[in-house]
Amino acid sequence: MSIWNYANPQLKDLVAYEPGKPIEDVARELGLKPEEIIKMASNENPLGPSPKAITAMQEAVKEVHIYPDGASYRLREALAKKFDLQMENIIVGCGSNEIIEFIGHAFLKPGDNVITAKHAFLVYKLMAKLFGADTIEVDDPGYVHDLEAMAAAVTPQTKEIFVANPNNPTGTLVTQEAIDRFMDQVPPHVVVVFDEAYYEFLDNPPDTLKYVREGRNVVVLRTFSKIQGLAGTRVGYGIGNPELINVLQRTRQPFNINSIAQAGALAGLLDQEHQDRTKAITDEGRDYLQGQFEAMGLEYVPSYANFVLVKVGDGNAVFKAMMAKGIILRAMASYKLPEWVRISIGTMPQNERCIAELKAVLGK
């Protein structure tokens, strides 16, 4: 008899999340040299982590025989100080993805539902399915979250609403005014999750922490994977009112953040100069890519993040052709966008090489 006769039934139709293709895989499959490949698929920081974070992690390696601080005290203390909150407002996860899982453990059961935008981060839907919950996908005209429609879609079974801002994979932004109107309509039985992985790339980010300070049922997610350049350490954090965070802490495994990751995240958090430098090259690179797409006559979605979504015809074909040239992009068929690819912003030489190869592939 098959093991599926005993396994949780919702797992059978669950399709695993497929991340951007690693450089090592491409080198091995296509016979290319790793150093000749550039990865512009996963919205990573092309500058790498802060030099101060590297030094801190090297020091932390000397004590890996000791269990890490299970409460991530110093990191949570620094985050609380940065946002003028209390440590009780902060939970740290193995990437913000783990905190999405904490929220699922805390609030979802079979028969519940979550609400997302149609073209939102796939992990929201995957996590809902893991807990036997349904997902209500709301149309997003112009690839922007329609918060009015999302609020109107709430049912008595709705437990979570995810608002990615800026959104991945579209790079679009919802305004403070739209968020305020939306929050006026959300009933108290719904936890609103503002996923702000790209928050640091904004010049004037909306203030969602005010809802935390008001004690609303809100979790604000942020990460060290993007502007901090620490994607490999997997550190994210959630901000919420102390009672809500206390519920989430009860779902967290002990020692979920290793000591090396904690050291790197803390040092990186305190290195504002590195973050400012990353934002500057991102702004320059985004303007360059979007200007090139306009000159090539390609439709694209104006972005507020460190990537741009661009329409290229057959997204999978372009993805494969570019990969053969040593440039890894992200095909978007899994996001119901088969004609599009998402291109992460790199250094300027990387951006220029990407555009030159894309022109050759598209015959522009």
Coordinates of N, CA and C in Angstrom, one line a residue, residues 27-198:
A27 N 26.8 25.7 -14.4 CA 28.2 25.4 -14.9 C 28.3 23.9 -15.2
R28 N 27.8 23.1 -14.3 CA 27.9 21.6 -14.5 C 27.0 21.2 -15.7
E29 N 25.8 21.7 -15.8 CA 24.9 21.2 -16.9 C 25.4 21.7 -18.3
L30 N 26.0 22.9 -18.4 CA 26.3 23.5 -19.7 C 27.8 23.5 -20.0
G31 N 28.6 23.0 -19.0 CA 30.0 23.0 -19.3 C 30.6 24.4 -19.2
L32 N 30.1 25.3 -18.5 CA 30.6 26.6 -18.4 C 31.5 26.8 -17.2
K33 N 32.3 27.8 -17.1 CA 33.1 28.1 -16.0 C 32.3 28.9 -15.0
P34 N 32.3 28.5 -13.7 CA 31.4 29.3 -12.7 C 31.7 30.8 -12.7
E35 N 33.0 31.1 -12.9 CA 33.4 32.5 -12.8 C 32.9 33.3 -14.0
E36 N 32.5 32.6 -15.0 CA 32.0 33.3 -16.2 C 30.4 33.5 -16.2
I37 N 29.8 33.0 -15.2 CA 28.3 33.0 -15.0 C 27.9 34.1 -14.1
I38 N 26.9 34.9 -14.4 CA 26.3 35.8 -13.5 C 24.9 35.4 -13.2
K39 N 24.5 35.5 -12.0 CA 23.2 35.2 -11.6 C 22.4 36.4 -11.3
M40 N 21.3 36.6 -12.1 CA 20.5 37.8 -12.0 C 19.0 37.3 -11.9
A41 N 18.9 36.2 -11.0 CA 17.6 35.5 -10.9 C 16.9 35.6 -9.6
S42 N 17.7 35.9 -8.5 CA 17.1 35.7 -7.1 C 17.2 36.9 -6.3
N43 N 17.3 38.1 -6.9 CA 17.2 39.4 -6.2 C 18.3 39.5 -5.1
E44 N 19.5 38.9 -5.3 CA 20.5 38.9 -4.4 C 21.3 40.2 -4.5
N45 N 22.1 40.5 -3.5 CA 22.9 41.7 -3.4 C 24.2 41.5 -4.2
P46 N 24.5 42.1 -5.3 CA 25.7 41.9 -6.1 C 26.9 42.3 -5.5
L47 N 26.8 43.1 -4.4 CA 28.0 43.6 -3.7 C 28.4 42.5 -2.6
G48 N 27.5 41.6 -2.3 CA 27.8 40.7 -1.3 C 27.5 41.3 0.1
P49 N 27.8 40.7 1.2 CA 27.5 41.2 2.5 C 28.5 42.3 2.9
S50 N 28.1 43.0 3.9 CA 29.0 44.0 4.5 C 30.3 43.4 4.9
P51 N 31.5 44.0 4.7 CA 32.8 43.5 5.2 C 32.8 43.3 6.7
K52 N 32.0 44.2 7.4 CA 31.9 44.0 8.9 C 31.1 42.7 9.2
A53 N 30.2 42.4 8.4 CA 29.4 41.1 8.7 C 30.3 39.9 8.4
I54 N 31.2 40.0 7.4 CA 32.1 38.9 7.1 C 33.0 38.7 8.3
T55 N 33.6 39.8 8.8 CA 34.5 39.7 9.9 C 33.8 39.1 11.1
A56 N 32.6 39.6 11.4 CA 31.9 39.1 12.5 C 31.6 37.6 12.4
M57 N 31.2 37.1 11.2 CA 31.0 35.7 11.0 C 32.2 34.8 11.1
Q58 N 33.4 35.4 10.7 CA 34.6 34.7 10.8 C 35.0 34.5 12.3
E59 N 34.7 35.5 13.1 CA 35.0 35.4 14.5 C 34.0 34.4 15.2
A60 N 32.8 34.4 14.7 CA 31.8 33.5 15.3 C 32.1 32.0 15.0
V61 N 32.8 31.8 13.9 CA 33.1 30.4 13.6 C 33.9 29.7 14.7
K62 N 34.7 30.5 15.4 CA 35.6 30.0 16.5 C 34.8 29.4 17.6
E63 N 33.5 29.7 17.7 CA 32.7 29.2 18.8 C 31.5 28.3 18.4
V64 N 31.7 27.7 17.2 CA 30.5 26.9 16.8 C 30.3 25.6 17.5
H65 N 31.2 25.3 18.4 CA 31.0 24.1 19.3 C 29.9 24.4 20.4
I66 N 29.6 25.7 20.5 CA 28.6 26.1 21.6 C 27.3 26.4 20.9
Y67 N 26.2 26.0 21.5 CA 24.9 26.3 21.0 C 24.7 27.8 20.8
P68 N 23.9 28.2 19.8 CA 23.7 29.7 19.7 C 22.7 30.2 20.7
D69 N 22.6 31.5 20.8 CA 21.6 32.1 21.7 C 20.2 31.8 21.2
G70 N 19.5 30.9 21.8 CA 18.2 30.5 21.3 C 17.2 31.6 21.2
A71 N 17.4 32.7 21.9 CA 16.5 33.8 21.8 C 16.9 34.9 20.9
S72 N 18.1 34.8 20.3 CA 18.7 35.8 19.4 C 18.6 37.2 20.1
Y73 N 19.1 37.2 21.3 CA 18.9 38.4 22.2 C 19.5 39.6 21.6
R74 N 20.8 39.6 21.2 CA 21.4 40.8 20.8 C 20.9 41.3 19.5
L75 N 20.5 40.4 18.6 CA 19.9 40.8 17.3 C 18.6 41.4 17.5
R76 N 17.7 40.8 18.3 CA 16.4 41.3 18.6 C 16.5 42.6 19.3
E77 N 17.5 42.8 20.2 CA 17.7 44.0 20.9 C 18.0 45.1 19.9
A78 N 18.9 44.8 19.0 CA 19.3 45.9 18.0 C 18.2 46.2 17.1
L79 N 17.4 45.3 16.7 CA 16.2 45.5 15.8 C 15.2 46.4 16.6
A80 N 15.0 46.1 17.8 CA 14.0 46.8 18.6 C 14.5 48.3 18.7
K81 N 15.8 48.5 19.0 CA 16.3 49.8 19.1 C 16.2 50.6 17.8
K82 N 16.5 49.9 16.7 CA 16.4 50.6 15.4 C 15.0 51.1 15.1
F83 N 14.0 50.4 15.5 CA 12.6 50.7 15.2 C 11.8 51.3 16.4
D84 N 12.6 51.6 17.4 CA 12.0 52.2 18.6 C 10.8 51.4 19.2
L85 N 11.1 50.1 19.3 CA 10.1 49.1 19.8 C 10.8 48.4 20.9
Q86 N 10.1 47.4 21.4 CA 10.6 46.5 22.5 C 11.0 45.2 21.9
M87 N 11.9 44.5 22.6 CA 12.3 43.1 22.1 C 11.1 42.2 21.9
E88 N 10.1 42.4 22.8 CA 8.9 41.6 22.7 C 8.1 41.8 21.4
N89 N 8.5 42.8 20.6 CA 7.8 43.0 19.3 C 8.5 42.3 18.2
I90 N 9.6 41.6 18.5 CA 10.5 41.0 17.4 C 10.5 39.5 17.5
I91 N 10.4 38.8 16.4 CA 10.7 37.4 16.3 C 11.6 37.2 15.1
V92 N 12.6 36.3 15.3 CA 13.6 36.1 14.2 C 13.4 34.7 13.7
G93 N 13.5 34.6 12.3 CA 13.3 33.3 11.7 C 14.4 32.9 10.7
C94 N 14.4 31.7 10.3 CA 15.3 31.2 9.3 C 14.8 31.7 7.9
G95 N 15.1 33.0 7.6 CA 14.5 33.7 6.5 C 13.1 34.1 7.0
S96 N 12.5 35.1 6.3 CA 11.1 35.5 6.6 C 10.2 34.4 6.3
N97 N 10.6 33.4 5.4 CA 9.7 32.3 5.0 C 9.3 31.5 6.3
E98 N 10.3 31.3 7.2 CA 10.0 30.5 8.4 C 8.9 31.2 9.2
I99 N 8.9 32.6 9.2 CA 7.9 33.3 10.0 C 6.6 33.1 9.4
I100 N 6.5 33.1 8.0 CA 5.2 32.8 7.4 C 4.7 31.4 7.9
E101 N 5.6 30.5 8.0 CA 5.3 29.1 8.5 C 4.8 29.2 10.0
F102 N 5.5 30.1 10.8 CA 5.0 30.3 12.2 C 3.6 30.8 12.2
I103 N 3.3 31.7 11.3 CA 1.9 32.3 11.3 C 0.9 31.2 10.9
G104 N 1.3 30.4 10.0 CA 0.4 29.3 9.6 C 0.2 28.3 10.7
H105 N 1.2 27.9 11.4 CA 1.1 27.1 12.6 C 0.1 27.7 13.6
A106 N 0.2 29.0 13.8 CA -0.5 29.7 14.8 C -2.0 29.9 14.5
F107 N -2.3 30.0 13.2 CA -3.7 30.5 12.9 C -4.4 29.7 11.8
L108 N -3.8 28.8 11.1 CA -4.4 28.1 10.0 C -4.8 26.6 10.3
K109 N -6.0 26.2 9.9 CA -6.4 24.9 10.0 C -7.2 24.5 8.7
P110 N -7.5 23.3 8.4 CA -8.3 22.9 7.2 C -9.6 23.6 7.2
G111 N -10.0 24.2 6.1 CA -11.2 24.9 5.9 C -11.1 26.4 6.0
D112 N -9.9 26.9 6.6 CA -9.6 28.3 6.6 C -9.2 28.8 5.2
N113 N -9.1 30.1 5.1 CA -8.5 30.6 3.8 C -7.6 31.8 4.1
V114 N -6.7 32.0 3.1 CA -5.8 33.2 3.1 C -6.1 34.0 1.9
I115 N -5.8 35.2 1.9 CA -6.0 36.1 0.7 C -4.7 36.6 0.2
T116 N -4.4 36.5 -1.1 CA -3.2 37.1 -1.7 C -3.6 37.8 -3.0
A117 N -2.7 38.6 -3.5 CA -2.8 39.1 -4.9 C -2.6 38.0 -5.9
K118 N -3.1 38.1 -7.1 CA -2.9 37.1 -8.1 C -1.5 36.8 -8.4
H119 N -0.7 37.9 -8.5 CA 0.7 37.7 -8.9 C 1.6 38.0 -7.7
A120 N 1.4 37.3 -6.6 CA 2.2 37.5 -5.4 C 3.1 36.3 -5.2
F121 N 4.0 36.4 -4.2 CA 5.0 35.4 -3.9 C 4.4 34.1 -3.6
L122 N 4.8 33.1 -4.4 CA 4.2 31.8 -4.4 C 4.2 31.1 -3.0
V123 N 5.1 31.4 -2.1 CA 5.2 30.7 -0.8 C 4.0 30.9 0.0
Y124 N 3.2 32.1 -0.2 CA 2.0 32.3 0.6 C 1.0 31.2 0.3
K125 N 0.8 30.9 -0.9 CA -0.1 29.8 -1.3 C 0.3 28.5 -0.9
L126 N 1.6 28.2 -1.1 CA 2.2 26.9 -0.7 C 2.1 26.7 0.8
M127 N 2.3 27.7 1.6 CA 2.2 27.5 3.0 C 0.8 27.3 3.4
A128 N -0.2 28.0 2.8 CA -1.6 27.8 3.1 C -2.0 26.3 2.9
K129 N -1.6 25.8 1.7 CA -1.9 24.4 1.3 C -1.3 23.5 2.3
L130 N -0.1 23.8 2.8 CA 0.6 22.9 3.8 C -0.3 22.7 5.0
F131 N -1.0 23.7 5.4 CA -1.9 23.6 6.6 C -3.3 23.3 6.2
G132 N -3.6 22.9 5.0 CA -4.9 22.5 4.6 C -5.9 23.7 4.3
A133 N -5.3 24.9 4.2 CA -6.2 26.1 4.0 C -6.3 26.4 2.5
D134 N -7.3 27.1 2.1 CA -7.5 27.5 0.7 C -6.9 28.9 0.5
T135 N -6.6 29.3 -0.7 CA -6.1 30.6 -1.1 C -7.1 31.3 -2.0
I136 N -7.5 32.5 -1.6 CA -8.3 33.4 -2.5 C -7.3 34.3 -3.2
E137 N -7.2 34.2 -4.5 CA -6.3 35.1 -5.2 C -7.1 36.2 -5.9
V138 N -6.8 37.4 -5.5 CA -7.5 38.6 -6.0 C -6.8 39.2 -7.2
D139 N -7.5 39.6 -8.2 CA -6.9 40.2 -9.4 C -6.1 41.5 -9.0
D140 N -5.0 41.7 -9.7 CA -4.2 42.9 -9.4 C -4.0 43.7 -10.7
P141 N -4.9 44.6 -11.0 CA -4.8 45.3 -12.2 C -3.5 46.1 -12.3
G142 N -2.8 46.0 -13.4 CA -1.5 46.7 -13.5 C -0.5 46.1 -12.7
Y143 N -0.7 44.8 -12.2 CA 0.2 44.1 -11.3 C 0.4 44.8 -10.0
V144 N -0.6 45.6 -9.6 CA -0.5 46.2 -8.3 C -1.6 45.6 -7.4
H145 N -1.3 45.3 -6.1 CA -2.3 44.8 -5.2 C -3.6 45.7 -5.2
D146 N -4.7 45.1 -5.4 CA -6.0 45.9 -5.3 C -6.5 45.7 -3.8
L147 N -6.1 46.5 -2.9 CA -6.4 46.3 -1.5 C -7.9 46.5 -1.2
E148 N -8.6 47.3 -2.0 CA -10.0 47.4 -1.8 C -10.7 46.0 -2.1
A149 N -10.3 45.4 -3.2 CA -10.9 44.1 -3.5 C -10.4 43.0 -2.6
M150 N -9.2 43.1 -2.1 CA -8.7 42.1 -1.1 C -9.5 42.2 0.2
A151 N -9.8 43.4 0.6 CA -10.6 43.6 1.9 C -12.0 43.1 1.6
A152 N -12.6 43.3 0.4 CA -13.9 42.8 0.1 C -14.0 41.3 0.0
A153 N -12.9 40.7 -0.2 CA -12.9 39.2 -0.3 C -12.9 38.5 1.0
V154 N -12.7 39.2 2.1 CA -12.7 38.5 3.4 C -14.0 37.8 3.7
T155 N -13.8 36.6 4.2 CA -14.9 35.8 4.7 C -14.7 35.4 6.2
P156 N -15.7 34.8 6.8 CA -15.5 34.4 8.2 C -14.4 33.4 8.4
Q157 N -14.0 32.7 7.3 CA -13.0 31.7 7.3 C -11.6 32.3 7.0
T158 N -11.5 33.6 6.7 CA -10.3 34.2 6.3 C -9.5 34.4 7.6
K159 N -8.2 33.9 7.6 CA -7.4 34.1 8.8 C -6.2 35.0 8.5
E160 N -5.7 35.0 7.3 CA -4.5 35.8 7.0 C -4.7 36.5 5.6
I161 N -4.2 37.7 5.5 CA -4.1 38.5 4.2 C -2.6 38.8 4.1
F162 N -2.0 38.5 2.9 CA -0.6 38.8 2.6 C -0.6 40.0 1.7
V163 N 0.2 41.0 2.1 CA 0.4 42.2 1.2 C 1.9 42.3 1.1
A164 N 2.5 42.0 -0.1 CA 3.9 42.2 -0.3 C 4.1 43.5 -0.9
N165 N 5.0 44.3 -0.3 CA 5.1 45.7 -0.6 C 6.6 46.2 -0.4
P166 N 7.3 46.4 -1.5 CA 7.0 46.1 -2.9 C 6.8 44.6 -3.1
N167 N 6.0 44.4 -4.2 CA 5.6 43.0 -4.4 C 6.7 42.2 -5.3
N168 N 6.8 41.0 -4.9 CA 7.7 40.1 -5.7 C 6.7 39.1 -6.4
P169 N 6.7 39.0 -7.7 CA 7.7 39.3 -8.7 C 7.5 40.6 -9.5
T170 N 6.5 41.4 -9.1 CA 6.2 42.5 -10.0 C 6.9 43.8 -9.7
G171 N 7.4 44.0 -8.5 CA 8.1 45.2 -8.1 C 7.2 46.4 -7.8
T172 N 5.9 46.2 -7.8 CA 5.0 47.3 -7.6 C 4.8 47.6 -6.2
L173 N 4.2 48.8 -5.9 CA 4.1 49.4 -4.6 C 2.7 49.8 -4.3
V174 N 2.1 49.6 -3.2 CA 0.9 50.2 -2.8 C 1.2 51.4 -1.8
T175 N 0.4 52.4 -1.9 CA 0.7 53.6 -1.2 C 0.2 53.6 0.3
Q176 N 0.7 54.5 1.0 CA 0.2 54.7 2.4 C -1.3 54.9 2.5
E177 N -1.8 55.7 1.6 CA -3.2 56.0 1.6 C -4.1 54.8 1.3
A178 N -3.6 54.0 0.4 CA -4.3 52.7 0.1 C -4.3 51.7 1.3
I179 N -3.1 51.7 1.9 CA -3.0 50.8 3.0 C -3.9 51.2 4.2
D180 N -3.9 52.5 4.4 CA -4.8 53.1 5.5 C -6.2 52.7 5.3
R181 N -6.7 52.9 4.1 CA -8.1 52.6 3.7 C -8.4 51.1 3.9
F182 N -7.4 50.3 3.5 CA -7.5 48.9 3.6 C -7.6 48.4 5.1
M183 N -6.7 49.0 5.9 CA -6.7 48.6 7.3 C -8.0 49.0 8.0
D184 N -8.6 50.1 7.6 CA -9.9 50.5 8.2 C -11.0 49.4 7.9
Q185 N -10.8 48.6 6.9 CA -11.8 47.6 6.5 C -11.6 46.2 7.0
V186 N -10.3 45.9 7.5 CA -10.0 44.6 7.8 C -10.6 44.2 9.2
P187 N -11.3 43.1 9.3 CA -11.9 42.8 10.6 C -10.8 42.2 11.6
P188 N -11.1 42.2 12.9 CA -10.0 41.8 13.9 C -9.7 40.3 13.8
H189 N -10.5 39.5 13.2 CA -10.1 38.1 13.2 C -9.1 37.7 12.1
V190 N -8.7 38.7 11.3 CA -7.7 38.5 10.3 C -6.4 39.1 10.6
V191 N -5.3 38.3 10.5 CA -4.0 38.7 10.7 C -3.5 39.2 9.3
V192 N -3.1 40.5 9.3 CA -2.5 41.1 8.0 C -1.0 41.0 8.1
V193 N -0.4 40.4 7.0 CA 1.0 40.2 7.0 C 1.6 41.1 5.9
F194 N 2.3 42.1 6.3 CA 3.0 43.0 5.3 C 4.4 42.5 5.1
D195 N 4.6 41.9 3.9 CA 5.9 41.3 3.6 C 6.7 42.4 2.9
E196 N 7.7 42.9 3.6 CA 8.5 44.1 3.2 C 10.0 43.7 3.0
A197 N 10.2 42.6 2.2 CA 11.6 42.2 2.0 C 12.4 43.2 1.3
Y198 N 11.7 44.1 0.5 CA 12.5 45.1 -0.3 C 12.3 46.5 0.3

